[in-house]
Short mmCIF file of C-alpha atoms in Angstrom, two decimals:
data_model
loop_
_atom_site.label_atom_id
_atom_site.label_comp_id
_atom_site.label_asym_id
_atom_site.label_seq_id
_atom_site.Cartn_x
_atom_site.Cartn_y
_atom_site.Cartn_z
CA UNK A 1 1.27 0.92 -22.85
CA UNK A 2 0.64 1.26 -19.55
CA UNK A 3 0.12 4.49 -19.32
CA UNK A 4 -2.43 4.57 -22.15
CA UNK A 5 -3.92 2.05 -21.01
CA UNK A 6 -4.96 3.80 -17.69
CA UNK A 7 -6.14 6.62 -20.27
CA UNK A 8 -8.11 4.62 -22.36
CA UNK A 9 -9.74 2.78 -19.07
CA UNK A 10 -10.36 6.66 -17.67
CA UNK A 11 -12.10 7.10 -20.85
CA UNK A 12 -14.57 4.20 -20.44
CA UNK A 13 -15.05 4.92 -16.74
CA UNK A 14 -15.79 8.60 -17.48
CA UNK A 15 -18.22 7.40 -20.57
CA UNK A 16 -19.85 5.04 -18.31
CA UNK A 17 -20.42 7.34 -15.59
CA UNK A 18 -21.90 10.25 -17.80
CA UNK A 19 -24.37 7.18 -19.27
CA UNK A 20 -24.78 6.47 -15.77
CA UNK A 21 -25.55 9.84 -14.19
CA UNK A 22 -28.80 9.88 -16.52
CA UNK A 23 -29.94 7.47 -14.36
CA UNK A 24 -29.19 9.02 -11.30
CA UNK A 25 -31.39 8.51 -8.51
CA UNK A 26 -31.07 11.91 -7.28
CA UNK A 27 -33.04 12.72 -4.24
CA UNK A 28 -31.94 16.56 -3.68
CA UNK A 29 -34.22 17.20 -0.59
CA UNK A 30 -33.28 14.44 1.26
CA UNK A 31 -31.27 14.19 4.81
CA UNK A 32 -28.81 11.78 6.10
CA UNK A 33 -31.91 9.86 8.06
CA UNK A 34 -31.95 9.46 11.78
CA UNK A 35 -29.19 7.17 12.45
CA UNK A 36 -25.80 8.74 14.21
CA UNK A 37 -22.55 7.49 15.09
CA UNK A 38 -21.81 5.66 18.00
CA UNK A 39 -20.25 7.57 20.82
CA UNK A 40 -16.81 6.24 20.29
CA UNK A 41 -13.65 8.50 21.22
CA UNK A 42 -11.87 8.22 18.09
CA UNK A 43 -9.52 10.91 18.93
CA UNK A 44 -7.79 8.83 21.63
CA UNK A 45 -4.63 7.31 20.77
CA UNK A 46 -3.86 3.76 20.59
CA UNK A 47 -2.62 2.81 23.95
CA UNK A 48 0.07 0.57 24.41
CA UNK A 49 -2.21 -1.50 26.97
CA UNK A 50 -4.52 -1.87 23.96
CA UNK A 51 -2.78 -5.04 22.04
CA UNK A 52 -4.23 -5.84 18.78
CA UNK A 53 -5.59 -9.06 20.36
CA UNK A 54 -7.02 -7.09 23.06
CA UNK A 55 -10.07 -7.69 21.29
CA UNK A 56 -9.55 -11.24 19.94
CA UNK A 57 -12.16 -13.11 21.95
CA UNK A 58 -14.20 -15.48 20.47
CA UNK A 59 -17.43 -13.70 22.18
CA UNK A 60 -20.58 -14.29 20.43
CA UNK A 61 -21.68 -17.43 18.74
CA UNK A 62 -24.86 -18.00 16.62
CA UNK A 63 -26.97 -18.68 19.41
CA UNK A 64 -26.48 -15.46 21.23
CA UNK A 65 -28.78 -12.34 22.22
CA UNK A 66 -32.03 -13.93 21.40
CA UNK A 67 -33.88 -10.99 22.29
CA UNK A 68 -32.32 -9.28 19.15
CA UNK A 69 -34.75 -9.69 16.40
CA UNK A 70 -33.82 -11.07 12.67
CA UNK A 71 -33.03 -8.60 9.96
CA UNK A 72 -35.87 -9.97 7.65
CA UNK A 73 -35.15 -9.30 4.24
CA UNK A 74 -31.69 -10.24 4.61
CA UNK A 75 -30.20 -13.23 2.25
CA UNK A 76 -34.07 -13.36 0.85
CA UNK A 77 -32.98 -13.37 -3.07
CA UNK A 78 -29.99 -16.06 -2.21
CA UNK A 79 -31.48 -19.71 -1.92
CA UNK A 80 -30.38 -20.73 2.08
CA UNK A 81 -28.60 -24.05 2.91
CA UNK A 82 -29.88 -25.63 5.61
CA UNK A 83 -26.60 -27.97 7.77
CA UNK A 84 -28.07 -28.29 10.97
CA UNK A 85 -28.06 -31.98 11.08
CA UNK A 86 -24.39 -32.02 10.25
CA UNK A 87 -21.69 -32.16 12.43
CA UNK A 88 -19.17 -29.16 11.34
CA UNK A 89 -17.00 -28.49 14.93
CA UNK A 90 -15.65 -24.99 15.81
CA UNK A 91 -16.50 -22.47 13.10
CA UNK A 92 -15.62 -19.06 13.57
CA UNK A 93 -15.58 -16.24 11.60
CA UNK A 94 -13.09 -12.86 12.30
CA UNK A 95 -12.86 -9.28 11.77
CA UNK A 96 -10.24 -6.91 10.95
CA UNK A 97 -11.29 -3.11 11.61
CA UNK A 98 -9.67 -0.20 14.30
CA UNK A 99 -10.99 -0.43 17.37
CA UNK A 100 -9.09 1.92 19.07
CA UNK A 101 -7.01 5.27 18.07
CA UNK A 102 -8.67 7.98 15.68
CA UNK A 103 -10.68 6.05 13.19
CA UNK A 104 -12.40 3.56 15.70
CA UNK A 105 -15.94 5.12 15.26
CA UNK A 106 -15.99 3.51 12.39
CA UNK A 107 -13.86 0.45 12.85
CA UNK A 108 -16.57 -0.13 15.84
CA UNK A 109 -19.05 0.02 13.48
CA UNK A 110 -18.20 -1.83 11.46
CA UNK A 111 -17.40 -4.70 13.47
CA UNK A 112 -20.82 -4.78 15.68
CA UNK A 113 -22.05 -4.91 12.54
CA UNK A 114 -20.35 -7.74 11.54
CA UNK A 115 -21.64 -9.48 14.68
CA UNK A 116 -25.09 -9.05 13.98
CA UNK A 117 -24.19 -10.75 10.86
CA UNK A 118 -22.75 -13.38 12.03
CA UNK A 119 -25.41 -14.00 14.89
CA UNK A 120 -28.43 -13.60 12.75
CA UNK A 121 -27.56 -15.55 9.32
CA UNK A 122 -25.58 -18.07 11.15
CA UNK A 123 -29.35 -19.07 12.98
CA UNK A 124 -31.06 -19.12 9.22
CA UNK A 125 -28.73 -21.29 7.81
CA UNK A 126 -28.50 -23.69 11.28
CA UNK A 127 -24.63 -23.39 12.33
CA UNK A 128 -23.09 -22.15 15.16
CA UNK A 129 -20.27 -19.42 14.31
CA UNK A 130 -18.19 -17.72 16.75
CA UNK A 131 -17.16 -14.39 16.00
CA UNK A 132 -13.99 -13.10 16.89
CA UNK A 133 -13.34 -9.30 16.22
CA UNK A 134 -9.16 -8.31 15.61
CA UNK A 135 -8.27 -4.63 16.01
CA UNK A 136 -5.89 -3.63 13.31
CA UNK A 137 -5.35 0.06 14.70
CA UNK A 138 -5.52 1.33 11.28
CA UNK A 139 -2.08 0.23 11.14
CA UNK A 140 -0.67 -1.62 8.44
CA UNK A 141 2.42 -4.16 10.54
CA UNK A 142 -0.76 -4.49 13.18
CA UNK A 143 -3.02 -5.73 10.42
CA UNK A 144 -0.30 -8.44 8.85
CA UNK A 145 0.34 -9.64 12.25
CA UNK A 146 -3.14 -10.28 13.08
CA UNK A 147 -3.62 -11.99 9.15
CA UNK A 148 -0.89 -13.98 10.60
CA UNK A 149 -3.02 -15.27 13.95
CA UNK A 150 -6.23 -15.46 12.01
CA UNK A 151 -4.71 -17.70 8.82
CA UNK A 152 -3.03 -19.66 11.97
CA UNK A 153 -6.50 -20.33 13.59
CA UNK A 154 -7.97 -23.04 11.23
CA UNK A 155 -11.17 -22.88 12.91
CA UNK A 156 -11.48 -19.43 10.93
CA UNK A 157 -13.01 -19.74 7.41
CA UNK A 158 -13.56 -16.18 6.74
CA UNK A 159 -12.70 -12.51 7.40
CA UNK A 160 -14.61 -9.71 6.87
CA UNK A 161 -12.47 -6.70 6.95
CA UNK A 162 -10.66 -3.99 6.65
CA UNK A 163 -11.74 -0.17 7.06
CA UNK A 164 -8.71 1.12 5.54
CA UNK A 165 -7.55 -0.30 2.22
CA UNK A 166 -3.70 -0.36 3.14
CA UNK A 167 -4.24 -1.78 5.48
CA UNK A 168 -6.06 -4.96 3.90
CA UNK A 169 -3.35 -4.76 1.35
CA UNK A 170 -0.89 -5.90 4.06
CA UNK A 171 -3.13 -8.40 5.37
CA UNK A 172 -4.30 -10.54 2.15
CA UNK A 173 -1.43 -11.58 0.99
CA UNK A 174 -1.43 -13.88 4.05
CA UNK A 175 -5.23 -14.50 3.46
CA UNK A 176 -4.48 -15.78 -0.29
CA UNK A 177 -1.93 -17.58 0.69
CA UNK A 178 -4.09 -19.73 3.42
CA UNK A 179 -6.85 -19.70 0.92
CA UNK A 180 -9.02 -17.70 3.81
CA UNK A 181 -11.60 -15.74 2.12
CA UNK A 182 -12.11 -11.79 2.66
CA UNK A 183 -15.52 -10.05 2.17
CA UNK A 184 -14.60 -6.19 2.58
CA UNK A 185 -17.02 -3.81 4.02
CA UNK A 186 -15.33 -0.53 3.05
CA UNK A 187 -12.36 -1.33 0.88
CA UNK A 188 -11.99 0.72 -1.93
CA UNK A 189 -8.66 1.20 -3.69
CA UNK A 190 -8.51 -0.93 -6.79
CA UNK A 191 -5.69 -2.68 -5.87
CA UNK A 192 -8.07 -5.05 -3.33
CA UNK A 193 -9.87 -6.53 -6.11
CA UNK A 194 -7.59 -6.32 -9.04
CA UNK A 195 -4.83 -8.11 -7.44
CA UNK A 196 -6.58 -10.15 -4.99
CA UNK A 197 -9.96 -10.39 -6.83
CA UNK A 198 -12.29 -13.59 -5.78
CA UNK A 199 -9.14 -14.57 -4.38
CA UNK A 200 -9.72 -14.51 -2.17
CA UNK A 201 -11.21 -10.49 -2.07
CA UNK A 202 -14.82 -9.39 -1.98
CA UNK A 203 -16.03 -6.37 -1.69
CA UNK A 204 -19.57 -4.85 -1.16
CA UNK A 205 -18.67 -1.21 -1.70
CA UNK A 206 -17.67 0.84 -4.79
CA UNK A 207 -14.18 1.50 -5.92
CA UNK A 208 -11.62 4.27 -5.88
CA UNK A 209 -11.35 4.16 -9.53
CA UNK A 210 -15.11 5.49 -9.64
CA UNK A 211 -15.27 7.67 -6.21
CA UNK A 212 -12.78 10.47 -7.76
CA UNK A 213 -15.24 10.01 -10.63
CA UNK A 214 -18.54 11.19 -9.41
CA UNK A 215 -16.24 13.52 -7.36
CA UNK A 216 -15.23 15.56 -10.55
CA UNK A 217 -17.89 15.56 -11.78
CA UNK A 218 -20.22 17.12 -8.66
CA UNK A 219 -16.90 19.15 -8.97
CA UNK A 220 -16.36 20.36 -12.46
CA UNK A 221 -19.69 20.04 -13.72
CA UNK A 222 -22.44 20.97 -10.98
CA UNK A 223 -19.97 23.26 -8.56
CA UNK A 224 -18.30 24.79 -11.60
CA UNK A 225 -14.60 24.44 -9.79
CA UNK A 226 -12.31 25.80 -12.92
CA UNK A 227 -8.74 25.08 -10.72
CA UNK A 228 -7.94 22.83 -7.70
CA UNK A 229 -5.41 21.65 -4.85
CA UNK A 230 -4.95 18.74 -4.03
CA UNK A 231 -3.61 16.87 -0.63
CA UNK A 232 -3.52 13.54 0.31
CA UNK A 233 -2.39 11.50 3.40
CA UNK A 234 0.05 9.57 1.42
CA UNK A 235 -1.81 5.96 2.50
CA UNK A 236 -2.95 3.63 -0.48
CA UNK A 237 -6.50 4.96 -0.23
CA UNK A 238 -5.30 8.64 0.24
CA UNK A 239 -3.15 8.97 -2.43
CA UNK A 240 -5.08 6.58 -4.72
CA UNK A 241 -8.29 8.70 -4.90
CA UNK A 242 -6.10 12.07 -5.22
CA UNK A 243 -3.88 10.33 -8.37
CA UNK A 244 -7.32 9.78 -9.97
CA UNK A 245 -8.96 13.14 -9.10
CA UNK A 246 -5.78 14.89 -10.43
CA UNK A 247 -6.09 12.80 -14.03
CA UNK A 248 -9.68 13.85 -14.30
CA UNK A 249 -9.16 17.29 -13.51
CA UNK A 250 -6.33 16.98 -16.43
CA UNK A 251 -8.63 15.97 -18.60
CA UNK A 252 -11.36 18.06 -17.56
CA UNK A 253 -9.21 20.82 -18.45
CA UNK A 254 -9.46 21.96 -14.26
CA UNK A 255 -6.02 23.73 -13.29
CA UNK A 256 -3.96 21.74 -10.80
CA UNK A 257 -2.22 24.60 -8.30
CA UNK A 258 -0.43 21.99 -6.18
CA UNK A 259 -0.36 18.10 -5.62
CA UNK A 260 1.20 17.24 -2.21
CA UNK A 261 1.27 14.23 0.08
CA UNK A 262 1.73 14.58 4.17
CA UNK A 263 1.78 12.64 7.08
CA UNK A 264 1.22 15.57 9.41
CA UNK A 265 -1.76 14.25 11.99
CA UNK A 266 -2.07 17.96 13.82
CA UNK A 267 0.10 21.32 12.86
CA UNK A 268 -0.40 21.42 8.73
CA UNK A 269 1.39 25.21 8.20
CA UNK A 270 3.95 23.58 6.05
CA UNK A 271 0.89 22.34 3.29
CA UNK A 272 -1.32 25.25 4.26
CA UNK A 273 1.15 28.08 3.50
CA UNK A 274 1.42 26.98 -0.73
CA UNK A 275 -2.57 26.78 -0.94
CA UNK A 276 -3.15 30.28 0.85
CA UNK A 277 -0.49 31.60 -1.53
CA UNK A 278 -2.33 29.38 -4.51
CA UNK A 279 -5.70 30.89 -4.22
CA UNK A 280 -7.74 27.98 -5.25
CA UNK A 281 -10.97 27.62 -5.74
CA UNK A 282 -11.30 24.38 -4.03
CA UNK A 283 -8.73 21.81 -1.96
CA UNK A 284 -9.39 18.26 -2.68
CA UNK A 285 -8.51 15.97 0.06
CA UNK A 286 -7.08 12.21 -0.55
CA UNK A 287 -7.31 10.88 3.58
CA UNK A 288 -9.65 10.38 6.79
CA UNK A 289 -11.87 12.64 8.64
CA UNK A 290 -9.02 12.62 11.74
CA UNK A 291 -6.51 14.55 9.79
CA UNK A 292 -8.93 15.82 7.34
CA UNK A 293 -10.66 17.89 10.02
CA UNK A 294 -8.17 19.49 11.86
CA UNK A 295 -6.77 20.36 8.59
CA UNK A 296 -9.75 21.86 7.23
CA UNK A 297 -10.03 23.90 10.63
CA UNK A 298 -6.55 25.47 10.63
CA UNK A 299 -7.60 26.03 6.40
CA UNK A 300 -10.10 28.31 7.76
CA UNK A 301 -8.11 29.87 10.78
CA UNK A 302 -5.48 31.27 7.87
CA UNK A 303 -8.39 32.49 6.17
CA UNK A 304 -8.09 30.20 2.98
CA UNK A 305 -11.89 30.23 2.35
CA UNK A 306 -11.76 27.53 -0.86
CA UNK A 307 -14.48 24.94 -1.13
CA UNK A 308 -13.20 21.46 0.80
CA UNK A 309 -14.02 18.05 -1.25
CA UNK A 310 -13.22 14.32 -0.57
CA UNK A 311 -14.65 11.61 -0.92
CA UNK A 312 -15.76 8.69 1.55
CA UNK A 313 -12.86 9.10 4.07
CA UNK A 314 -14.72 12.40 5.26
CA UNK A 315 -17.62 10.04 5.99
CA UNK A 316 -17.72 10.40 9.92
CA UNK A 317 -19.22 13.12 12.41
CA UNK A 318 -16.21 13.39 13.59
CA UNK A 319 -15.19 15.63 11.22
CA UNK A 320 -17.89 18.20 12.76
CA UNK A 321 -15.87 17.14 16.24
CA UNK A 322 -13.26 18.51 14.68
CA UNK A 323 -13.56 21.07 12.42
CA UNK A 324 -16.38 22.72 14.30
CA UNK A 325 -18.41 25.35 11.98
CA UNK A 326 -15.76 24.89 9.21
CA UNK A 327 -16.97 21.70 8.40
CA UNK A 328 -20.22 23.03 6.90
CA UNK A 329 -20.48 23.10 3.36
CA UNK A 330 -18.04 20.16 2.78
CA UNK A 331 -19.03 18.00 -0.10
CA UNK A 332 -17.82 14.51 0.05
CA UNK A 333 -18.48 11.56 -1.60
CA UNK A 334 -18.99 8.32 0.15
CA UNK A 335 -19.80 4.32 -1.32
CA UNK A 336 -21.87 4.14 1.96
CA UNK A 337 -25.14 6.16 2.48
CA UNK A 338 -26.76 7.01 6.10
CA UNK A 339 -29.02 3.42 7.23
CA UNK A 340 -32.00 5.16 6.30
CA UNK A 341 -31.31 5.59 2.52
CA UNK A 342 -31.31 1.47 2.62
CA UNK A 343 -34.62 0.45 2.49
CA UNK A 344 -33.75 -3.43 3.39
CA UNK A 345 -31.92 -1.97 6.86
CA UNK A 346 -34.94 -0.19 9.04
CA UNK A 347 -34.79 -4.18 10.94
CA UNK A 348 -31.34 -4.19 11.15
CA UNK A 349 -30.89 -0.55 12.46
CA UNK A 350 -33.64 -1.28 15.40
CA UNK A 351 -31.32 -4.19 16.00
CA UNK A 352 -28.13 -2.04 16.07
CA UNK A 353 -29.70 0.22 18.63
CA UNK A 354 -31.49 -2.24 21.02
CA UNK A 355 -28.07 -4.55 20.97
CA UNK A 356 -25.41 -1.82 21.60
CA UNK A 357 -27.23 0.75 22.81
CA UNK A 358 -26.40 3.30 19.86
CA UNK A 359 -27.47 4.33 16.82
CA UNK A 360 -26.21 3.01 13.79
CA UNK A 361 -22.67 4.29 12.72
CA UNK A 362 -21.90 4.35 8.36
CA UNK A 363 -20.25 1.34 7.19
CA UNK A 364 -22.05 -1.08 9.79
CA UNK A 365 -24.93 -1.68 7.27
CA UNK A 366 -21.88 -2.84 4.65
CA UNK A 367 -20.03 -5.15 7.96
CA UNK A 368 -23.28 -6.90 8.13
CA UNK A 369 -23.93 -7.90 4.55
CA UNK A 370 -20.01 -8.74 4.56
CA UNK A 371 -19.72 -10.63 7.71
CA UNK A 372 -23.71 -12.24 6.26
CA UNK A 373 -22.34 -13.24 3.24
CA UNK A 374 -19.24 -15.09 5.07
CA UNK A 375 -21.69 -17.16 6.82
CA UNK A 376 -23.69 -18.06 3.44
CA UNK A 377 -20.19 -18.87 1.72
CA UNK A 378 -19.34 -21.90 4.80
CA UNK A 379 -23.00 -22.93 5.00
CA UNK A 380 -23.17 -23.29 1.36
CA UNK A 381 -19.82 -25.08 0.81
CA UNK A 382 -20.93 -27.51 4.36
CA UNK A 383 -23.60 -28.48 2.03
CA UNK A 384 -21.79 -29.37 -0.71
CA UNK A 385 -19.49 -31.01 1.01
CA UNK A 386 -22.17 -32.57 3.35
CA UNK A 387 -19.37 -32.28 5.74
CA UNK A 388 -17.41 -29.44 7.70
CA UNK A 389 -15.59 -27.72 4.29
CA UNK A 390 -11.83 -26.75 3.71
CA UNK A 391 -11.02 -23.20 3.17
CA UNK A 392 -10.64 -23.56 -0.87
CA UNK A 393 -14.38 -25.12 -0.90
CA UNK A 394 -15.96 -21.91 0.85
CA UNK A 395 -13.70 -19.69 -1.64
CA UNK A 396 -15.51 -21.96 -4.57
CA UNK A 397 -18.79 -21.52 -2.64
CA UNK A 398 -19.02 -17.73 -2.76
CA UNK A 399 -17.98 -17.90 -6.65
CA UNK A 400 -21.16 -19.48 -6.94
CA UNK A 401 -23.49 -17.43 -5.09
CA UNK A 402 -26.00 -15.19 -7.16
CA UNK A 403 -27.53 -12.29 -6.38
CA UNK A 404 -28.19 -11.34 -2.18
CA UNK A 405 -30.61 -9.40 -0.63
CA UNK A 406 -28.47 -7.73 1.68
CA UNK A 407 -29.90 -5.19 3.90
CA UNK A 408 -27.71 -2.55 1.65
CA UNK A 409 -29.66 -3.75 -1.16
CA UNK A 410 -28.99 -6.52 -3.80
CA UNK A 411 -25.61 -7.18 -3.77
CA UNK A 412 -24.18 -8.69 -6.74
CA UNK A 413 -20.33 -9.69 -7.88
CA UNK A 414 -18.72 -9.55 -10.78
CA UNK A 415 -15.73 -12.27 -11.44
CA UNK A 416 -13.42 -10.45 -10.24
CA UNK A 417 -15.15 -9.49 -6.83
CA UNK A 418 -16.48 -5.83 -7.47
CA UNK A 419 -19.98 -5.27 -6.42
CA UNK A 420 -21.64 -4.48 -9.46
CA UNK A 421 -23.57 -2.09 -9.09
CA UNK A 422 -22.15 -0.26 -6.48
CA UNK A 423 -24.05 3.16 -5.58
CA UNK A 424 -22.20 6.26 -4.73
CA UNK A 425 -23.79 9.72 -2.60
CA UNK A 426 -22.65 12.96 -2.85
CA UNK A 427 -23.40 14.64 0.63
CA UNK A 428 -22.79 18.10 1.81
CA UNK A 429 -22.22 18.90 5.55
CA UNK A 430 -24.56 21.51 7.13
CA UNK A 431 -23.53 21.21 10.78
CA UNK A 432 -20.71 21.86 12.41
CA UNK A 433 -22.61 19.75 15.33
CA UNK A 434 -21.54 15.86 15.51
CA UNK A 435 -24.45 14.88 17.47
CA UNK A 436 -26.80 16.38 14.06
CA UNK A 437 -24.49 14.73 11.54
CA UNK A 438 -27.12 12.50 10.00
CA UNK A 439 -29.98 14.51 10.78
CA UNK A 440 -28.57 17.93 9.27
CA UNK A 441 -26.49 16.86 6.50
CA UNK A 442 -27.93 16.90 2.60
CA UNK A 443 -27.67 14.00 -0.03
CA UNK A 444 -27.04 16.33 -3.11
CA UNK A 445 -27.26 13.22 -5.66
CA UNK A 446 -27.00 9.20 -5.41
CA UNK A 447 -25.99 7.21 -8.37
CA UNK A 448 -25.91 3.30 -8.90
CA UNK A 449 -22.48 2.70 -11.37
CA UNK A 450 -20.13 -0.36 -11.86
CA UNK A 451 -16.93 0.00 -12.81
CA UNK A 452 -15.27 -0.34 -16.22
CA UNK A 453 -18.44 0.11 -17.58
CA UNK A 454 -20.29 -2.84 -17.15
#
């Protein structure tokens, strides 16, 4: 029952997305905007100096950087509380991202993001929030141990976090069981929401269930792939997109050559060897940019000239850094678009850039309307309680907020926590250049979907 269960919900998803691409919002012609990642160095390891509470200062309350200027638009549709007058103690709010090792460009991101969240709803709503950012290291023990310090810390009434969905798999368990809500800027496998959904997981970003989706079909239907191989990094997110991008490809009647998982980080021979020998037309792969890249460069190096797809884990220049020239023509997908294709975040990008002195990185838009909405959920359950609340009365709070006007756009939840809808881009790389990533690269198509249908 199970298994035809999954069918039958495939079914739906796939009906829903056809009845959703004639709505697409397809801007062929545009670019990735001006906005580029920040100058991180992803590629250096995690040192052992770097502790995951290396990080863990409670630096920047609501009343800091007054010379940064308020995202405007942001929480305009929501109706703000007001709880200045009331006295509410030490409030802070965390985050759980990398901050160092190989996927800290985005981890970064996402967490300076967060802060300008923090700083500038916490003044609109009249409370004082500390932020304090954790650094997970991508790492899965790393992230439980900090969900162990943060549901400790009873001062903290919300996290938002993770980057990588294994990662916040580890961690909630921890966060459901202190009742400590989690507003996800990136999350995607299913698993966040349908086990942990509204409680106490949020998330502003689309699903896996639907990424693989759009991903066939810019695939199968618009790139004409007729047979595939498929990797993954054999992580929850990895190998969750590359189970569902197999099915569809099943049922799209696509040949599957190969279906492997590895953990290799640098020298892939012993994956690359069966797809040279394979032939395919394209390699799918399940993972991040920091192993995606290097493998996609030694794909190239042994001459296996197949198309490269993935979907939002490819989302970084630094898989131009790595790959060099082989990373144009890449199509990926990704749940979050360059700043510029948000018309709500031209404020918050100026912000961005004046406060850390860099351009905006993907995924800080989405730790901003995460980290935002955290700060709405306490203010709003203050209120209500006329009083500093518990944990369980900001949980009930953000069941009852409506529709935001985030600067990604409306953001909207369905019970179970899923932003509905959640938009999805298919991009192609055209630069093997980091420093032109968002300048150079193409959104092929853009497409607002929920998932399950609704």
């Amino acid at each position: 029952m199970k298994r035809f269960a999954s069918a039958l919900m495939l079914l739906v998803l796939m009906a829903s997305l056809l009845a959703a691409c004639g709505q697409t919002t397809a801007s062929p012609s545009a670019t990735t905007g001006a906005a580029s990642p920040a100058p991180e160095s992803p590629m250096a390891s995690a040192s052992p100096a770097e502790s995951p509470m290396a990080s863990a200062s409670p630096a920047a309350s609501a009343a800091a950087s007054p010379s940064t200027s308020e995202t405007a638009t942001a929480g305009a549709a929501a109706e703000l509380p007001n709880v200045e007058g009331l006295d509410l103690g030490t409030i802070k709010i965390a985050s759980q991202t990398p901050l160092s090792g190989p996927q800290s460009a985005l981890g970064t991101g996402i967490r300076n993001g967060s802060e300008l969240g923090v700083e500038q709803m916490s003044k609109k709503v009249g409370m004082e929030v500390q932020f304090v950012p954790f650094d997970d290291q991508a790492t899965e023990d790393i992230g439980a141990s900090n969900a162990n310090q943060i549901a400790a810390d009873q001062d903290i009434l919300c996290v938002a976090g993770h980057l990588n969905s294994g990662v916040a798999l580890a961690a909630l368990p921890t966060y459901k069981n202190a009742s400590l809500l989690m507003i996800s800027p990136a999350n995607t496998n299913v698993r966040i929401t349908d086990d942990f959904g509204a409680n106490p997981a949020y998330r502003v970003v689309g699903r896996d269930d639907v990424q693989p989706a759009v991903a066939a079909k810019h695939a199968f239907e618009t790139l004409k792939v007729k047979n595939v191989y498929i990797l993954h990094d054999k992580t929850a997110y990895g190998q969750g997109v590359a189970d569902f991008f197999r099915q569809l490809a099943e049922k799209a009647g696509v040949q599957v050559l190969g279906f492997e998982g590895t953990d290799e980080k640098s020298v892939f021979d012993p994956v690359l060897n069966p797809i040279l020998a394979a032939q395919p037309e394209a390699v799918f792969w399940g993972g991040i940019y920091s192993e995606g890249g290097p493998l996609l460069k030694q794909m190239r190096e042994k001459g296996i000239e197949a198309r490269f797809l993935g979907t939002d884990g490819l989302d970084s220049s630094e898989l131009s850094r790595l790959a060099g020239e082989a990373a144009v023509g890449v199509n990926f997908i990704t749940i979050a678009g360059p700043v510029g294709q948000y018309p709500a975040a031209s404020q918050f990008a100026k912000d961005y850039e004046a406060k850390f002195s860099a351009a905006t990185p993907s995924f800080a838009a989405q730790g901003y309307d995460a980290a935002a909405l955290c700060v709405l959920a306490i203010a709003k359950a203050a209120e209500k309680a006329n009083a500093r609340p518990t944990r369980q009365q900001v949980l009930e709070a953000m069941k009852e907020i409506g529709p935001y006007d985030g600067v990604t756009g409306t953001v909207t939840f369905n019970e179970k926590g899923d932003r509905v809808p959640a938009t999805y881009f298919v991009i192609e790389v055209k630069t093997g250049d980091p420093a032109q990533w968002d300048q150079a690269n193409q959104i092929i198509n853009k497409i607002d979907i929920s998932p399950e249908g609704q």
